[in-house]
């Protein structure tokens, strides 16, 4: 006889409203991830928090659950604001907040550049309680008077380091200056450069710091290979891998959008291949993402755009066609596979110009980085 297991998932014993509990259950989440365990109680208590965590850690849920728990869905004012660096992340974060807050009756608006501002006006007229926005477009709305931030009592800065890299900090500061000084602020960032510490100091009140060890790809979860291949033979090597490896879905990283396009052209005859980079129009990017998610094009050639922030489930392979710029980028890219405990394979091409970074990689990863058995030159 089998004993009945827990009837009601407790989600770490955290006490939520019934609507939130049901939403969590509907998402199939039974246990909070480490960042959720640590961040949710702090945010629900109203304190500021700085969380060092990567995409894949469940950090969106860590702030989305407190948003829908603390804000009031019956009031028709914008109370929650999430600032994100990219459109893709904006869409993903919106989806997750919507899923968690729908039953409570929250309206969530997404505001990013490249999308018709009229459509955004229309959504704003429906009085959303929560906005997920990229900084530039949000400022545009604030200046037009179509978004008022005077009621924003909870503000989340997601992927702070990436917003910093993209030059959004002045915009972020201007946005924060429009919000009440009594607001609660949460800042999430994968890395903590000095400028991020400075924001925490200037813009936050006595924040609680939560650091979740970087989910560095480990030998148990990701098999990491390198493959020495001359620049001019890389396409041949990739074709060979794509035919030999058992690929469920793969991200193939290139350093620039032009190189990504060039590789996509070279592989045009392979119908499994799609491409995604920042130079594409918004509609085309979303189409590429969708085709990849639905496995119509299970092999996606991408720039670093896809290495952070995007929640692409179930990637079996990460192929670094171009060597990542540094070890951190490598970790981000490889972190796209083997997420939430799934197994994955990472293969990094080492060309004749990549030896310096390859040395650094070997020093950081040690014996977990193995030579790939493929031999092009025998
Ligand atoms: P994130 O780091 O927020 O991008 O989340 C990574 C993925 O984990 C997303 O697909 C989430 O839907 C999923 N996720 C978040 N929290 C949980 C949880 N507690 N249990 C299972 N999956 C989760």
PDB file of N, CA, C and O in Angstrom, residues 15 56 61 65 85-86 190 243 266 337-338 363:
ATOM      1  N   UNK A  15       3.020  30.841   3.264  1.00  0.00           N
ATOM      2  CA  UNK A  15       1.567  31.041   3.292  1.00  0.00           C
ATOM      3  C   UNK A  15       1.152  32.083   2.254  1.00  0.00           C
ATOM      4  O   UNK A  15       1.445  33.257   2.399  1.00  0.00           O
ATOM      5  N   UNK A  56      17.294  30.919 -14.952  1.00  0.00           N
ATOM      6  CA  UNK A  56      17.330  29.470 -14.759  1.00  0.00           C
ATOM      7  C   UNK A  56      17.225  29.110 -13.296  1.00  0.00           C
ATOM      8  O   UNK A  56      16.968  27.969 -12.942  1.00  0.00           O
ATOM      9  N   UNK A  61      10.059  33.962 -10.627  1.00  0.00           N
ATOM     10  CA  UNK A  61       9.058  33.583  -9.622  1.00  0.00           C
ATOM     11  C   UNK A  61       9.368  34.224  -8.280  1.00  0.00           C
ATOM     12  O   UNK A  61       8.459  34.604  -7.536  1.00  0.00           O
ATOM     13  N   UNK A  65       5.946  36.238  -7.420  1.00  0.00           N
ATOM     14  CA  UNK A  65       5.023  35.808  -6.359  1.00  0.00           C
ATOM     15  C   UNK A  65       4.803  36.952  -5.345  1.00  0.00           C
ATOM     16  O   UNK A  65       3.665  37.302  -5.064  1.00  0.00           O
ATOM     17  N   UNK A  85      16.136  44.382 -19.317  1.00  0.00           N
ATOM     18  CA  UNK A  85      16.960  44.925 -20.402  1.00  0.00           C
ATOM     19  C   UNK A  85      16.444  44.657 -21.817  1.00  0.00           C
ATOM     20  O   UNK A  85      16.711  45.447 -22.706  1.00  0.00           O
ATOM     21  N   UNK A  86      15.726  43.548 -22.033  1.00  0.00           N
ATOM     22  CA  UNK A  86      15.377  43.216 -23.422  1.00  0.00           C
ATOM     23  C   UNK A  86      13.890  42.921 -23.584  1.00  0.00           C
ATOM     24  O   UNK A  86      13.197  42.595 -22.625  1.00  0.00           O
ATOM     25  N   UNK A 190      23.078  38.885 -12.282  1.00  0.00           N
ATOM     26  CA  UNK A 190      23.879  37.650 -12.266  1.00  0.00           C
ATOM     27  C   UNK A 190      25.263  37.932 -11.693  1.00  0.00           C
ATOM     28  O   UNK A 190      25.850  37.105 -11.006  1.00  0.00           O
ATOM     29  N   UNK A 243      24.667  16.107 -37.697  1.00  0.00           N
ATOM     30  CA  UNK A 243      24.208  14.824 -38.206  1.00  0.00           C
ATOM     31  C   UNK A 243      24.516  13.663 -37.273  1.00  0.00           C
ATOM     32  O   UNK A 243      23.804  12.680 -37.234  1.00  0.00           O
ATOM     33  N   UNK A 266      24.705  29.544 -44.816  1.00  0.00           N
ATOM     34  CA  UNK A 266      25.493  28.361 -45.170  1.00  0.00           C
ATOM     35  C   UNK A 266      24.722  27.068 -44.874  1.00  0.00           C
ATOM     36  O   UNK A 266      24.925  26.054 -45.537  1.00  0.00           O
ATOM     37  N   UNK A 337      21.842  25.109 -21.189  1.00  0.00           N
ATOM     38  CA  UNK A 337      21.468  23.698 -21.227  1.00  0.00           C
ATOM     39  C   UNK A 337      21.527  23.158 -19.794  1.00  0.00           C
ATOM     40  O   UNK A 337      22.008  23.834 -18.901  1.00  0.00           O
ATOM     41  N   UNK A 338      21.007  21.993 -19.593  1.00  0.00           N
ATOM     42  CA  UNK A 338      21.041  21.363 -18.273  1.00  0.00           C
ATOM     43  C   UNK A 338      20.461  22.262 -17.202  1.00  0.00           C
ATOM     44  O   UNK A 338      21.016  22.410 -16.141  1.00  0.00           O
ATOM     45  N   UNK A 363      41.720  26.620 -17.551  1.00  0.00           N
ATOM     46  CA  UNK A 363      42.112  26.881 -16.165  1.00  0.00           C
ATOM     47  C   UNK A 363      40.889  26.878 -15.243  1.00  0.00           C
ATOM     48  O   UNK A 363      40.936  26.394 -14.131  1.00  0.00           O
TER      49      UNK A 363
END
